[in-house]
Short mmCIF file of C-alpha atoms and ligand atoms in Angstrom, two decimals:
data_model
loop_
_atom_site.label_atom_id
_atom_site.label_comp_id
_atom_site.label_asym_id
_atom_site.label_seq_id
_atom_site.Cartn_x
_atom_site.Cartn_y
_atom_site.Cartn_z
CA MET A 300 67.64 77.76 104.54
CA ILE A 301 68.89 75.23 101.99
CA GLN A 302 67.42 74.73 98.53
CA VAL A 303 68.79 72.25 96.06
CA TYR A 304 67.53 71.98 92.48
CA ASN A 305 68.27 69.20 89.99
CA LEU A 306 71.68 68.68 91.50
CA ASN A 307 74.03 66.35 89.67
CA LYS A 308 77.57 65.38 90.43
CA SER A 309 79.67 62.91 88.49
CA TYR A 310 83.29 62.27 89.35
CA GLN A 311 83.70 60.09 86.27
CA LYS A 312 82.06 60.34 82.90
CA ASP A 313 79.57 57.51 83.02
CA SER A 314 78.63 57.34 86.72
CA SER A 315 76.96 59.92 88.95
CA ALA A 316 77.47 60.16 92.71
CA VAL A 317 74.45 62.45 93.01
CA ARG A 318 71.60 62.41 90.47
CA ASP A 319 68.87 64.91 89.89
CA LEU A 320 68.48 65.83 93.52
CA THR A 321 65.88 68.41 94.54
CA LEU A 322 65.21 69.19 98.20
CA LYS A 323 64.51 71.93 100.67
CA VAL A 324 65.53 72.26 104.29
CA ALA A 325 63.86 74.96 106.38
CA LYS A 326 65.63 77.13 108.94
CA GLY A 327 66.00 75.36 112.26
CA GLU A 328 65.30 71.89 110.93
CA PHE A 329 67.23 68.77 111.97
CA VAL A 330 67.65 66.44 109.00
CA TYR A 331 69.33 63.06 108.66
CA ILE A 332 70.78 62.02 105.34
CA THR A 333 71.00 58.28 105.18
CA GLY A 334 71.46 55.46 102.73
CA PRO A 335 73.86 52.62 102.05
CA SER A 336 77.56 53.16 101.62
CA GLY A 337 78.27 54.83 98.28
CA ALA A 338 74.78 56.35 98.09
CA GLY A 339 76.20 59.84 97.75
CA LYS A 340 75.74 61.21 101.27
CA SER A 341 79.26 62.57 101.60
CA THR A 342 79.14 63.95 98.08
CA LEU A 343 75.93 65.85 98.81
CA LEU A 344 77.44 67.41 101.93
CA LYS A 345 80.64 68.33 100.08
CA LEU A 346 78.55 70.04 97.43
CA LEU A 347 76.75 71.98 100.16
CA PHE A 348 79.92 73.49 101.57
CA ALA A 349 81.44 73.87 98.11
CA ALA A 350 84.31 71.43 98.57
CA GLU A 351 83.09 69.97 95.27
CA LYS A 352 81.56 71.73 92.29
CA PRO A 353 78.25 70.38 90.99
CA SER A 354 78.20 69.07 87.42
CA ARG A 355 74.70 70.48 87.05
CA GLY A 356 71.99 72.08 89.17
CA GLN A 357 71.75 74.88 91.73
CA ILE A 358 72.36 75.16 95.45
CA LEU A 359 70.98 78.07 97.45
CA ILE A 360 72.00 78.61 101.04
CA ASN A 361 70.29 81.39 102.93
CA GLY A 362 69.04 82.66 99.57
CA GLN A 363 72.52 82.87 98.00
CA ASN A 364 73.44 80.79 94.99
CA LEU A 365 76.53 78.79 95.85
CA THR A 366 77.14 77.69 92.28
CA ARG A 367 77.72 81.26 91.12
CA MET A 368 80.27 82.24 93.75
CA ASN A 369 83.97 82.99 93.31
CA GLY A 370 86.63 81.87 95.77
CA LYS A 371 86.21 84.82 98.08
CA LYS A 372 82.41 84.60 98.23
CA ILE A 373 82.64 80.89 98.92
CA ALA A 374 85.04 81.59 101.77
CA LEU A 375 82.68 84.14 103.26
CA MET A 376 79.79 81.68 102.97
CA ARG A 377 81.82 78.97 104.69
CA ARG A 378 82.29 81.25 107.67
CA ARG A 379 78.61 80.75 108.39
CA LEU A 380 78.68 76.97 108.02
CA GLY A 381 79.97 74.66 110.71
CA VAL A 382 81.33 71.46 109.23
CA VAL A 383 82.27 68.32 111.12
CA PHE A 384 84.35 66.12 108.84
CA GLN A 385 84.34 62.36 108.83
CA ASP A 386 88.09 62.36 109.43
CA PHE A 387 87.94 65.37 111.82
CA LYS A 388 90.58 67.36 109.93
CA LEU A 389 92.20 68.71 113.07
CA ILE A 390 95.63 70.29 112.73
CA ASN A 391 97.96 68.01 114.65
CA SER A 392 100.71 70.57 115.06
CA ARG A 393 98.39 72.92 116.90
CA SER A 394 96.91 72.69 120.37
CA VAL A 395 93.24 72.09 121.11
CA PHE A 396 92.81 75.78 121.82
CA GLU A 397 94.44 76.80 118.54
CA ASN A 398 92.38 74.28 116.60
CA VAL A 399 89.10 75.49 117.97
CA ALA A 400 90.15 79.13 117.70
CA PHE A 401 91.20 78.70 114.06
CA PRO A 402 87.91 79.76 112.37
CA LEU A 403 87.69 82.84 114.58
CA GLU A 404 91.34 83.69 114.00
CA ILE A 405 90.70 83.57 110.27
CA GLN A 406 87.75 85.90 110.64
CA GLY A 407 90.08 88.34 112.38
CA LYS A 408 88.23 88.35 115.72
CA LYS A 409 89.83 90.08 118.67
CA ARG A 410 91.99 88.04 120.99
CA TYR A 411 89.88 88.22 124.13
CA GLU A 412 86.74 87.53 122.11
CA VAL A 413 88.39 84.42 120.70
CA SER A 414 89.59 83.02 124.00
CA ASN A 415 86.23 83.63 125.69
CA LYS A 416 84.33 81.94 122.93
CA VAL A 417 86.73 79.01 122.66
CA TYR A 418 86.57 78.36 126.38
CA GLN A 419 82.78 78.51 126.29
CA VAL A 420 82.51 76.00 123.45
CA LEU A 421 85.08 73.64 124.95
CA LYS A 422 83.05 73.69 128.13
CA LEU A 423 79.96 72.85 126.11
CA VAL A 424 81.64 69.73 124.69
CA GLY A 425 83.13 68.96 128.13
CA LEU A 426 86.81 69.28 127.18
CA GLU A 427 87.83 72.59 128.73
CA HIS A 428 90.47 70.77 130.79
CA LYS A 429 92.23 69.58 127.59
CA ILE A 430 92.67 73.05 126.19
CA LYS A 431 96.48 72.82 126.08
CA ARG A 432 96.69 69.31 124.68
CA TYR A 433 97.38 68.33 121.10
CA PRO A 434 94.94 66.33 118.95
CA LEU A 435 97.08 63.19 118.84
CA GLU A 436 97.09 63.06 122.66
CA LEU A 437 93.31 62.68 122.67
CA SER A 438 91.00 59.68 122.17
CA GLY A 439 88.87 59.35 119.03
CA GLY A 440 85.77 60.49 120.88
CA GLU A 441 87.57 63.51 122.29
CA GLN A 442 88.94 64.45 118.86
CA GLN A 443 85.43 64.22 117.48
CA ARG A 444 84.17 66.59 120.18
CA ILE A 445 86.99 69.02 119.42
CA ALA A 446 85.98 68.90 115.76
CA ILE A 447 82.40 69.66 116.80
CA ALA A 448 83.58 72.48 119.04
CA ARG A 449 85.44 73.99 116.09
CA ALA A 450 82.26 73.80 114.00
CA LEU A 451 80.15 75.38 116.74
CA VAL A 452 82.54 78.13 117.76
CA ILE A 453 81.33 80.40 114.95
CA ASP A 454 77.63 80.02 115.88
CA PRO A 455 76.90 78.58 112.44
CA LEU A 456 73.70 79.05 110.47
CA VAL A 457 73.97 75.44 109.36
CA LEU A 458 75.83 72.60 111.03
CA ILE A 459 76.90 69.91 108.59
CA ALA A 460 78.27 66.62 109.90
CA ASP A 461 79.42 63.57 107.95
CA GLU A 462 79.15 60.31 109.93
CA PRO A 463 80.01 62.05 113.19
CA THR A 464 79.37 58.91 115.20
CA GLY A 465 81.01 56.53 112.77
CA ASN A 466 83.97 55.64 114.97
CA LEU A 467 82.44 56.17 118.40
CA ASP A 468 81.27 53.79 121.12
CA PRO A 469 77.62 54.04 122.30
CA ASP A 470 78.38 56.39 125.23
CA ASN A 471 80.30 58.82 123.07
CA THR A 472 77.64 58.56 120.37
CA CYS A 473 75.00 59.63 122.86
CA GLU A 474 77.06 62.61 124.04
CA VAL A 475 77.74 63.74 120.51
CA MET A 476 74.07 63.48 119.56
CA GLU A 477 73.17 65.59 122.58
CA LEU A 478 75.57 68.26 121.30
CA PHE A 479 73.84 68.33 117.92
CA LYS A 480 70.42 68.42 119.51
CA GLY A 481 71.56 71.28 121.73
CA ALA A 482 72.86 73.28 118.79
CA ASN A 483 69.61 72.62 116.94
CA ALA A 484 67.62 73.76 119.98
CA ARG A 485 69.57 77.05 119.88
CA GLY A 486 68.34 77.56 116.33
CA THR A 487 71.06 76.06 114.14
CA THR A 488 69.91 74.06 111.15
CA VAL A 489 71.51 70.60 111.32
CA LEU A 490 72.33 68.24 108.48
CA LEU A 491 73.72 64.91 109.60
CA ALA A 492 74.80 62.11 107.31
CA THR A 493 74.79 58.64 108.83
CA HIS A 494 74.17 55.06 107.87
CA ASP A 495 73.44 54.15 111.49
CA ARG A 496 69.69 53.31 111.75
CA ASP A 497 70.05 53.00 115.52
CA ILE A 498 70.69 56.69 115.99
CA ILE A 499 67.77 57.62 113.82
CA ARG A 500 65.52 55.37 115.87
CA ARG A 501 66.69 56.83 119.14
CA PHE A 502 66.60 60.47 118.05
CA PRO A 503 63.86 60.55 115.45
CA ARG A 504 63.89 63.51 113.04
CA ARG A 505 63.23 64.12 109.34
CA VAL A 506 65.11 61.53 107.25
CA LEU A 507 66.23 61.88 103.63
CA THR A 508 67.24 58.53 102.17
CA LEU A 509 69.61 58.39 99.23
CA ASP A 510 70.30 55.41 97.03
CA GLN A 511 72.75 55.45 94.13
CA GLY A 512 72.69 59.21 94.20
CA ARG A 513 68.90 59.57 94.06
CA LEU A 514 66.54 60.77 96.78
CA VAL A 515 64.33 57.75 97.37
CA ARG A 516 62.47 58.73 100.55
CA ASP A 517 61.75 61.85 102.57
CA LEU A 518 60.11 61.00 105.90
CA THR A 519 59.14 63.37 108.68
CA PRO A 520 58.11 61.67 111.93
CA MET B 2 97.56 97.11 109.90
CA ARG B 3 96.63 94.42 112.39
CA ARG B 4 96.23 92.13 109.37
CA VAL B 5 99.70 92.91 108.11
CA ILE B 6 101.24 92.17 111.50
CA TYR B 7 99.24 88.98 111.68
CA PHE B 8 100.48 87.87 108.25
CA LEU B 9 104.02 88.79 109.19
CA LEU B 10 103.83 86.76 112.39
CA ARG B 11 102.45 83.80 110.50
CA ALA B 12 105.18 84.09 107.88
CA LEU B 13 107.87 84.23 110.56
CA ARG B 14 106.32 81.28 112.33
CA ASN B 15 106.32 79.30 109.10
CA MET B 16 109.98 80.12 108.59
CA ARG B 17 110.83 79.08 112.13
CA GLN B 18 108.98 75.81 111.71
CA SER B 19 111.00 74.78 108.67
CA PRO B 20 114.44 76.35 109.11
CA PHE B 21 116.07 74.00 106.64
CA LEU B 22 113.79 74.82 103.73
CA CYS B 23 113.91 78.44 104.65
CA SER B 24 117.70 78.61 104.53
CA ALA B 25 117.72 76.58 101.31
CA ALA B 26 115.53 79.18 99.64
CA ILE B 27 117.60 82.03 101.00
CA SER B 28 120.90 80.53 99.90
CA THR B 29 119.60 79.78 96.41
CA VAL B 30 118.68 83.41 95.97
CA THR B 31 122.00 84.46 97.46
CA VAL B 32 124.07 82.34 95.09
CA ALA B 33 122.19 83.48 92.01
CA LEU B 34 122.41 87.11 92.96
CA VAL B 35 126.09 86.99 93.97
CA ILE B 36 126.99 85.79 90.51
CA LEU B 37 124.79 88.43 88.98
CA ALA B 38 126.29 91.12 91.21
CA PHE B 39 129.71 90.01 90.09
CA PHE B 40 128.96 90.42 86.45
CA ALA B 41 127.45 93.79 87.14
CA LEU B 42 130.52 94.78 89.12
CA ILE B 43 132.89 93.87 86.32
CA VAL B 44 130.79 95.36 83.56
CA ILE B 45 130.38 98.58 85.50
CA ASN B 46 134.09 98.92 86.18
CA VAL B 47 135.12 98.10 82.64
CA GLN B 48 132.57 100.61 81.47
CA GLN B 49 134.21 103.09 83.78
CA LEU B 50 137.47 102.28 82.13
CA THR B 51 136.04 102.92 78.68
CA ARG B 52 134.70 106.21 79.84
CA HIS B 53 138.15 107.01 81.14
CA TRP B 54 139.86 106.00 77.95
CA SER B 55 137.37 107.67 75.73
CA ARG B 56 138.28 111.04 77.21
CA ASP B 57 140.96 110.92 74.55
CA VAL B 58 138.50 110.29 71.79
CA GLN B 59 138.85 113.06 69.30
CA VAL B 60 138.72 113.71 65.62
CA VAL B 61 141.57 115.53 63.94
CA ALA B 62 140.83 117.31 60.70
CA TYR B 63 143.82 118.40 58.57
CA PHE B 64 143.71 121.38 56.28
CA ASP B 65 145.32 121.35 52.83
CA HIS B 66 147.08 124.58 53.62
CA PRO B 67 146.76 126.88 56.61
CA PRO B 68 143.45 128.76 56.40
CA ALA B 69 143.12 132.53 56.45
CA SER B 70 141.89 133.71 59.77
CA PRO B 71 138.29 134.65 58.77
CA VAL B 72 137.90 131.22 57.15
CA LEU B 73 139.26 129.61 60.29
CA ASP B 74 136.93 131.56 62.53
CA ARG B 75 133.95 130.56 60.39
CA GLN B 76 134.98 126.92 60.55
CA LEU B 77 135.53 127.00 64.28
CA SER B 78 132.19 128.55 65.13
CA ARG B 79 130.45 126.21 62.72
CA ILE B 80 131.98 123.08 64.17
CA ARG B 81 131.39 124.24 67.72
CA GLN B 82 127.69 124.23 66.95
CA TYR B 83 127.61 120.50 66.26
CA PRO B 84 125.78 118.86 69.16
CA GLU B 85 128.42 116.15 69.44
CA VAL B 86 131.28 118.59 69.87
CA GLU B 87 132.65 119.72 73.18
CA SER B 88 135.50 121.89 72.00
CA VAL B 89 137.57 122.63 68.92
CA ALA B 90 141.17 123.70 68.97
CA TYR B 91 143.20 125.04 66.07
CA ILE B 92 146.71 123.71 65.78
CA SER B 93 148.83 125.80 63.49
CA PRO B 94 151.73 124.19 61.60
CA ARG B 95 154.12 125.83 64.02
CA GLN B 96 152.34 124.47 67.09
CA ALA B 97 152.25 121.07 65.48
CA PHE B 98 155.97 121.30 64.87
CA LYS B 99 156.65 122.17 68.50
CA ARG B 100 154.53 119.31 69.75
CA PHE B 101 156.34 116.97 67.45
CA GLN B 102 159.63 118.16 68.77
CA VAL B 103 158.53 117.59 72.32
CA ARG B 104 157.28 114.17 71.48
CA LEU B 105 160.53 113.20 69.80
CA GLY B 106 162.43 114.27 72.92
CA ASP B 107 166.08 113.28 72.53
CA ASP B 108 165.57 112.55 68.86
CA ALA B 109 164.41 116.08 68.20
CA ASP B 110 167.53 116.77 66.23
CA LEU B 111 166.02 114.69 63.45
CA LEU B 112 163.97 117.75 62.70
CA GLN B 113 167.08 119.82 62.16
CA GLY B 114 166.89 121.65 58.88
CA MET B 115 163.19 121.14 58.35
CA ALA B 116 161.01 124.18 57.87
CA ASN B 117 159.01 124.74 61.02
CA ASP B 118 155.72 124.83 59.05
CA PHE B 119 156.01 121.64 57.09
CA LEU B 120 153.29 119.97 59.17
CA PRO B 121 149.69 120.61 58.08
CA ALA B 122 147.38 122.85 60.09
CA ALA B 123 144.67 120.94 61.88
CA LEU B 124 141.53 121.20 64.00
CA GLU B 125 141.31 118.97 67.06
CA VAL B 126 137.70 118.22 67.75
CA ARG B 127 136.82 116.83 71.18
CA LEU B 128 133.47 115.17 71.65
CA THR B 129 131.00 115.58 74.48
CA GLU B 130 130.87 112.61 76.83
CA LYS B 131 127.67 111.24 75.40
CA TYR B 132 129.21 110.94 71.94
CA ARG B 133 132.57 109.49 72.90
CA ASN B 134 131.87 106.24 71.13
CA SER B 135 132.23 104.93 67.62
CA ALA B 136 128.77 106.08 66.63
CA GLY B 137 129.51 109.60 67.86
CA VAL B 138 132.83 109.69 66.07
CA GLN B 139 131.12 108.48 62.94
CA ARG B 140 128.60 111.30 63.09
CA VAL B 141 131.23 113.97 63.52
CA VAL B 142 133.38 112.53 60.77
CA GLU B 143 130.43 112.56 58.42
CA ARG B 144 129.71 116.19 59.19
CA LEU B 145 133.33 117.14 58.66
CA ARG B 146 133.43 115.25 55.40
CA ARG B 147 130.42 117.14 54.11
CA ASN B 148 132.34 120.26 55.07
CA LYS B 149 134.83 119.54 52.27
CA SER B 150 137.51 121.92 53.57
CA PHE B 151 139.69 119.18 54.98
CA ALA B 152 142.30 117.14 53.25
CA ASP B 153 142.25 114.31 55.73
CA LEU B 154 140.43 113.11 58.85
CA ARG B 155 142.04 111.02 61.58
CA TYR B 156 140.15 109.22 64.26
CA GLY B 157 141.01 106.18 66.32
CA GLN B 158 137.79 104.44 65.57
CA GLU B 159 138.97 100.91 65.23
CA TRP B 160 140.02 100.28 68.81
CA LEU B 161 136.90 102.00 69.94
CA GLU B 162 134.75 99.68 67.90
CA ARG B 163 136.56 96.62 69.15
CA PHE B 164 136.32 97.72 72.68
CA GLU B 165 132.67 98.45 72.37
CA ALA B 166 132.10 95.03 70.87
CA PHE B 167 133.92 93.47 73.80
CA LEU B 168 131.87 95.44 76.26
CA GLY B 169 128.69 94.50 74.46
CA LEU B 170 129.68 90.86 74.61
CA LEU B 171 130.37 91.12 78.30
CA ARG B 172 127.03 92.77 78.87
CA THR B 173 125.16 90.20 76.79
CA ALA B 174 126.92 87.34 78.54
CA GLY B 175 125.98 88.92 81.86
CA LEU B 176 122.38 89.30 80.79
CA VAL B 177 122.08 85.79 79.43
CA LEU B 178 123.81 84.19 82.36
CA GLY B 179 121.95 86.42 84.79
CA GLY B 180 118.62 85.65 83.18
CA PHE B 181 119.38 81.97 83.26
CA LEU B 182 120.46 82.13 86.90
CA LEU B 183 117.41 84.09 87.90
CA PHE B 184 115.21 81.60 86.12
CA ALA B 185 116.95 78.68 87.82
CA ALA B 186 116.68 80.43 91.17
CA LEU B 187 113.00 81.07 90.56
CA PHE B 188 112.48 77.40 89.82
CA ILE B 189 114.36 76.28 92.92
CA VAL B 190 112.73 78.82 95.20
CA SER B 191 109.29 77.93 93.92
CA ASN B 192 110.01 74.27 94.59
CA THR B 193 111.35 74.91 98.07
CA ILE B 194 108.26 76.86 98.90
CA LYS B 195 106.18 74.07 97.45
CA LEU B 196 107.82 71.79 99.99
CA THR B 197 106.91 74.11 102.84
CA LEU B 198 103.37 74.22 101.47
CA TYR B 199 103.34 70.47 101.34
CA ALA B 200 104.47 70.29 104.96
CA ARG B 201 101.55 72.52 105.82
CA ARG B 202 98.90 71.10 103.52
CA GLU B 203 96.73 69.99 106.46
CA GLU B 204 96.58 73.51 107.78
CA LEU B 205 95.98 74.99 104.32
CA GLU B 206 93.08 72.66 103.68
CA VAL B 207 91.42 73.39 107.00
CA MET B 208 92.03 77.07 106.52
CA ALA B 209 90.11 76.99 103.24
CA LEU B 210 87.33 74.86 104.70
CA VAL B 211 86.64 77.15 107.65
CA GLY B 212 86.42 80.21 105.46
CA GLY B 213 89.89 81.58 104.77
CA THR B 214 89.70 83.62 101.56
CA PRO B 215 92.26 82.71 98.89
CA ALA B 216 94.08 86.01 99.46
CA PHE B 217 94.17 85.43 103.21
CA ILE B 218 95.60 81.95 102.78
CA LYS B 219 98.21 83.05 100.27
CA ALA B 220 99.36 86.30 101.82
CA PRO B 221 101.65 84.83 104.52
CA PHE B 222 103.34 82.57 102.00
CA LEU B 223 103.87 85.41 99.57
CA LEU B 224 105.26 87.47 102.40
CA GLU B 225 107.48 84.58 103.43
CA GLY B 226 108.79 84.28 99.88
CA ALA B 227 109.40 88.01 99.58
CA LEU B 228 111.18 88.10 102.95
CA GLN B 229 113.40 85.17 102.12
CA GLY B 230 114.17 86.68 98.73
CA ALA B 231 115.03 90.07 100.18
CA LEU B 232 117.20 88.38 102.79
CA GLY B 233 118.93 86.44 100.02
CA GLY B 234 119.48 89.71 98.18
CA LEU B 235 121.02 91.32 101.25
CA PHE B 236 123.31 88.36 101.81
CA ALA B 237 124.32 88.47 98.15
CA LEU B 238 125.18 92.12 98.50
CA LEU B 239 127.17 91.45 101.64
CA THR B 240 129.00 88.48 100.13
CA SER B 241 129.93 90.34 96.99
CA PHE B 242 131.03 93.35 99.00
CA LEU B 243 133.29 91.20 101.15
CA PHE B 244 134.69 89.46 98.12
CA PHE B 245 135.06 92.80 96.41
CA SER B 246 137.04 94.38 99.19
CA MET B 247 139.15 91.31 99.93
CA VAL B 248 140.01 89.98 96.49
CA LEU B 249 138.60 91.86 93.59
CA LYS B 250 139.70 95.30 94.64
CA GLU B 251 143.31 94.14 94.66
CA ASP B 252 143.44 92.01 91.55
CA LEU B 253 140.99 93.61 89.21
CA GLY B 254 142.15 96.88 90.61
CA ARG B 255 145.75 96.22 89.64
CA LEU B 256 144.65 95.21 86.16
CA LEU B 257 142.46 98.21 85.64
CA LEU B 258 144.82 100.64 87.31
CA ALA B 259 147.50 99.54 84.89
CA SER B 260 145.18 100.67 82.14
CA GLY B 261 144.85 104.08 83.65
CA LEU B 262 141.66 103.93 85.70
CA GLY B 263 141.84 105.91 88.92
CA LYS B 264 140.05 103.51 91.23
CA ILE B 265 137.73 100.56 91.04
CA SER B 266 134.36 100.98 92.66
CA PHE B 267 131.67 98.77 94.18
CA LEU B 268 128.15 98.63 92.76
CA PRO B 269 126.51 102.06 92.86
CA PRO B 270 123.52 102.51 95.22
CA HIS B 271 120.82 101.98 92.63
CA TRP B 272 122.40 98.67 91.71
CA GLN B 273 122.48 97.65 95.37
CA ILE B 274 118.80 98.42 95.69
CA LEU B 275 118.15 96.56 92.46
CA ILE B 276 119.86 93.43 93.78
CA VAL B 277 117.76 93.37 96.95
CA LEU B 278 114.63 94.16 94.98
CA LEU B 279 115.42 91.39 92.54
CA GLY B 280 115.76 88.94 95.43
CA CYS B 281 112.47 90.11 96.83
CA LEU B 282 110.68 89.66 93.51
CA LEU B 283 112.32 86.29 93.03
CA GLY B 284 110.92 85.05 96.34
CA LEU B 285 107.54 86.62 95.69
CA PHE B 286 107.09 85.07 92.27
CA GLY B 287 108.57 81.79 93.43
CA SER B 288 105.88 81.44 96.05
CA LEU B 289 103.20 82.78 93.73
CA PHE B 290 103.94 80.06 91.19
CA SER B 291 103.96 77.28 93.75
CA LEU B 292 100.77 78.57 95.36
CA ARG B 293 98.99 78.59 92.04
CA LYS B 294 99.65 74.91 91.70
CA PHE B 295 99.04 74.05 95.32
CA VAL B 296 96.18 76.03 96.77
CA ARG B 297 93.20 74.98 94.74
CA ILE B 298 90.17 76.46 96.37
N1 LIG C 215 86.69 61.91 95.00
C1 LIG C 215 86.01 60.95 94.34
N2 LIG C 215 86.41 60.56 93.12
C2 LIG C 215 85.75 59.62 92.43
N3 LIG C 215 84.64 59.03 92.88
C3 LIG C 215 84.16 59.37 94.09
C4 LIG C 215 84.82 60.36 94.88
N4 LIG C 215 84.14 60.50 96.04
C5 LIG C 215 83.10 59.65 95.96
N5 LIG C 215 83.10 58.97 94.80
C6 LIG C 215 82.11 57.98 94.36
O1 LIG C 215 80.84 58.59 94.47
C7 LIG C 215 79.90 57.69 95.01
C8 LIG C 215 79.26 58.25 96.27
O2 LIG C 215 80.26 58.36 97.28
P1 LIG C 215 79.98 59.03 98.67
O3 LIG C 215 79.32 60.33 98.43
O4 LIG C 215 81.24 59.03 99.42
O5 LIG C 215 78.95 58.02 99.31
P2 LIG C 215 78.56 57.82 100.83
O6 LIG C 215 79.14 58.94 101.62
O7 LIG C 215 77.09 57.78 100.82
O8 LIG C 215 79.14 56.51 101.23
C9 LIG C 215 80.65 56.40 95.28
O9 LIG C 215 80.40 55.53 94.18
C10 LIG C 215 82.11 56.80 95.29
O10 LIG C 215 82.90 55.77 94.78
MG1 LIG C 216 80.49 58.95 103.23
#
């Protein structure tokens, strides 16, 4: 599903956030990306959904070379990726419904299709009763689940999440992890960046460890 | 079609969400275009006046002595064939004498005792409308000179040249000022739209990240710009029409009427369309420029 070859990314001239990274993730896999702060986890994920351009190397998603795409192609590729951002990136001036419906609206889906799907996904994350609220009226955990709902509403090929449990208490963490596991069970490939060893211990899966931008370990339990 | 309606709704929603910025953009366009419309109005009416005046533009060619009638006929038919010429009339010395008498009116007795053919015979050459300017006069005069049968040529070219220079100046000033105003309006509109983009940067970012194509993201803003611009153009038209009918028609009218123009007119339809179109383009390009700097995807 994802192939990365000799990937390099440097924000500044003399330091690289990601160095010479080569890896493969098969369809349907659940993969953690871990490592200390500043290891390049976020950078790797940003490269995967083309929010950053690689300095060198190739990225193939579903057989398509991301590094050779123009703006429109990138947009079309992103429609098949569900991304959960570290800072949620919800639109505060829009209701929960509108936020979750946003990706479908952009794809030009029909109205009834959108509302059905949004309701379904909100039910999945257990927030269907907050459908008319606004993001700032919700707790951090709830906002996180809305962000996940927005990522899942398009039935993504790949779900990419950057520290999705970073700001959550243990109960919320558990719930969120169940959501990812559920999506993975339904066939979505999951990439999850975290520096939380606890989670990895409790939900063991393949772990890629980064350090100073290099892949230093690739363990499959 | 559904797309277009969707974009339109989004554009309208954007405008509703920031009414202040929206009206700022519209009024900028309005002000710029009102001034432009004004210049156009004045230039067009003065031009009208020139056209009116230049009906009298003619070249008079004097013969040494009255020509024999076959010579005259040959000259007449020859001159009539010039493309610049509308009509040629022969004025015999006697006709000239009568006209002179009429023009002298009460002082006609001055002519007492003069032979009634002491004035030279002449051809009065009227020009077609297209050539009623100094260049046209020049061409005809040159042709008549080459003709060599005339003792003297009279043409009121000097005032024509001056007037044309004045008109040219007015037109240039209008163009320069108009260009400058349009440029300033473009700058202001693009910055106002940049502010609306800034207010919506969150939404724009998310839109790009969940798969909005660049065209899809930009379209509503371009539409918003074009709408605001067109609205500004309409307001400009309305404002200048009101001003025209309340003030200008009276004052400029009195001035121009004194110089013999029948009536002063508002901008002709193609100018009205041009003004609205100009507003529309102004808004469109304004938002295009700000989007190019803002939406980096
Ligand atoms: N936008 C940026 N501009 C400059 N340097 C950056 C930027 N983003 C990340 N970095 C640098 O790249 C390195 C990796 O950062 P990041 O990928 O965020 O690590 P992690 O997510 O593993 O904590 C860090 O040294 C960080 O300072
Ligand atoms: Mg990070």
